[in-house]
Amino acid sequence: MQPSKYTQAQLASRPCDALDERDLAALGISGRGKQESGKHGPTCHWKLAGQNVSLALDLPLSYAKTMTKNGRVTQVPVGQHKAIQAEFQGICFIFVAVHDVDRLVGTTTIPEPGEPQDTTCPAGASVAATALTHVR
């Protein structure tokens, strides 16, 4: 069965639709995501192995530049895409340009207190890569 495909704009307004039941099971996430409104539109939050991951699908490049300014920035593969990853004070930001560099898909991952930080970026990257399988 093929994953459902949406435009990035459709998912930007319903970010929790970016992971379906099969994705949640594969990632080991129990329960549906929780949609919240953010400064740059809706985000969806999941808990994944002690990490709090939030996903947004319409982030401006200016926001990405601000969030990566003081972090340790590396280029990483996320699925078929190249992404920018920035680690800053234990938080990991990942930004991916799918079609347009000013409408980025991004994850913010914050570890639960006492959780190891070495799994923070991989958790965000796996959510981003899985979400991108639903963007057409």
PDB file of C-alpha atoms in Angstrom, residues 26-92:
ATOM      1  CA  ALA A  26       7.437   1.965  12.520  1.00  0.00           C
ATOM      2  CA  LEU A  27       8.876   4.880  14.508  1.00  0.00           C
ATOM      3  CA  GLY A  28       7.694   3.414  17.816  1.00  0.00           C
ATOM      4  CA  ILE A  29       5.409   6.363  18.606  1.00  0.00           C
ATOM      5  CA  SER A  30       2.347   5.512  20.659  1.00  0.00           C
ATOM      6  CA  GLY A  31      -0.713   7.674  20.232  1.00  0.00           C
ATOM      7  CA  ARG A  32      -1.574  10.330  17.691  1.00  0.00           C
ATOM      8  CA  GLY A  33       0.313  13.582  17.467  1.00  0.00           C
ATOM      9  CA  LYS A  34      -0.930  16.699  19.196  1.00  0.00           C
ATOM     10  CA  GLN A  35      -1.509  19.715  16.957  1.00  0.00           C
ATOM     11  CA  GLU A  36      -0.602  23.111  18.367  1.00  0.00           C
ATOM     12  CA  SER A  37      -0.519  26.530  16.805  1.00  0.00           C
ATOM     13  CA  GLY A  38       2.900  28.084  16.438  1.00  0.00           C
ATOM     14  CA  LYS A  39       4.258  31.418  15.316  1.00  0.00           C
ATOM     15  CA  HIS A  40       4.634  30.053  11.769  1.00  0.00           C
ATOM     16  CA  GLY A  41       1.426  28.026  11.593  1.00  0.00           C
ATOM     17  CA  PRO A  42       0.391  24.685  13.061  1.00  0.00           C
ATOM     18  CA  THR A  43       2.893  22.165  14.393  1.00  0.00           C
ATOM     19  CA  CYS A  44       2.415  18.569  15.451  1.00  0.00           C
ATOM     20  CA  HIS A  45       4.114  17.097  18.513  1.00  0.00           C
ATOM     21  CA  TRP A  46       5.016  13.482  19.182  1.00  0.00           C
ATOM     22  CA  LYS A  47       7.017  11.702  21.862  1.00  0.00           C
ATOM     23  CA  LEU A  48       9.618   9.360  20.408  1.00  0.00           C
ATOM     24  CA  ALA A  49      11.992   7.390  22.676  1.00  0.00           C
ATOM     25  CA  GLY A  50      12.292  10.098  25.309  1.00  0.00           C
ATOM     26  CA  GLN A  51      12.455  12.908  22.737  1.00  0.00           C
ATOM     27  CA  ASN A  52       9.794  15.557  22.101  1.00  0.00           C
ATOM     28  CA  VAL A  53       9.630  16.080  18.348  1.00  0.00           C
ATOM     29  CA  SER A  54       7.563  18.813  16.713  1.00  0.00           C
ATOM     30  CA  LEU A  55       7.036  19.105  12.970  1.00  0.00           C
ATOM     31  CA  ALA A  56       6.102  22.180  10.924  1.00  0.00           C
ATOM     32  CA  LEU A  57       5.684  22.206   7.153  1.00  0.00           C
ATOM     33  CA  ASP A  58       5.812  25.867   6.201  1.00  0.00           C
ATOM     34  CA  LEU A  59       8.737  27.578   7.914  1.00  0.00           C
ATOM     35  CA  PRO A  60      10.345  30.698   6.410  1.00  0.00           C
ATOM     36  CA  LEU A  61      14.052  30.682   5.620  1.00  0.00           C
ATOM     37  CA  SER A  62      14.502  33.664   7.957  1.00  0.00           C
ATOM     38  CA  TYR A  63      13.335  31.486  10.885  1.00  0.00           C
ATOM     39  CA  ALA A  64      15.772  28.718   9.905  1.00  0.00           C
ATOM     40  CA  LYS A  65      18.621  31.249   9.725  1.00  0.00           C
ATOM     41  CA  THR A  66      17.762  32.569  13.198  1.00  0.00           C
ATOM     42  CA  MET A  67      17.542  29.080  14.728  1.00  0.00           C
ATOM     43  CA  THR A  68      20.818  27.898  13.182  1.00  0.00           C
ATOM     44  CA  LYS A  69      22.853  31.061  13.823  1.00  0.00           C
ATOM     45  CA  ASN A  70      24.576  30.015  17.056  1.00  0.00           C
ATOM     46  CA  GLY A  71      24.278  26.259  16.734  1.00  0.00           C
ATOM     47  CA  ARG A  72      26.629  23.567  15.539  1.00  0.00           C
ATOM     48  CA  VAL A  73      25.421  23.287  11.951  1.00  0.00           C
ATOM     49  CA  THR A  74      25.918  20.271   9.692  1.00  0.00           C
ATOM     50  CA  GLN A  75      24.399  19.109   6.429  1.00  0.00           C
ATOM     51  CA  VAL A  76      22.628  15.763   6.782  1.00  0.00           C
ATOM     52  CA  PRO A  77      20.581  13.502   4.512  1.00  0.00           C
ATOM     53  CA  VAL A  78      16.894  13.253   5.394  1.00  0.00           C
ATOM     54  CA  GLY A  79      15.311  10.653   3.145  1.00  0.00           C
ATOM     55  CA  GLN A  80      16.051  11.710  -0.435  1.00  0.00           C
ATOM     56  CA  HIS A  81      16.704  15.316   0.583  1.00  0.00           C
ATOM     57  CA  LYS A  82      19.620  17.295   1.943  1.00  0.00           C
ATOM     58  CA  ALA A  83      18.860  19.021   5.213  1.00  0.00           C
ATOM     59  CA  ILE A  84      20.498  21.465   7.567  1.00  0.00           C
ATOM     60  CA  GLN A  85      20.807  20.299  11.159  1.00  0.00           C
ATOM     61  CA  ALA A  86      21.673  22.653  13.995  1.00  0.00           C
ATOM     62  CA  GLU A  87      22.328  21.643  17.580  1.00  0.00           C
ATOM     63  CA  PHE A  88      21.927  24.372  20.150  1.00  0.00           C
ATOM     64  CA  GLN A  89      21.868  23.900  23.930  1.00  0.00           C
ATOM     65  CA  GLY A  90      20.646  20.310  23.690  1.00  0.00           C
ATOM     66  CA  ILE A  91      17.923  21.115  21.155  1.00  0.00           C
ATOM     67  CA  CYS A  92      18.149  19.859  17.594  1.00  0.00           C
TER      68      CYS A  92
END
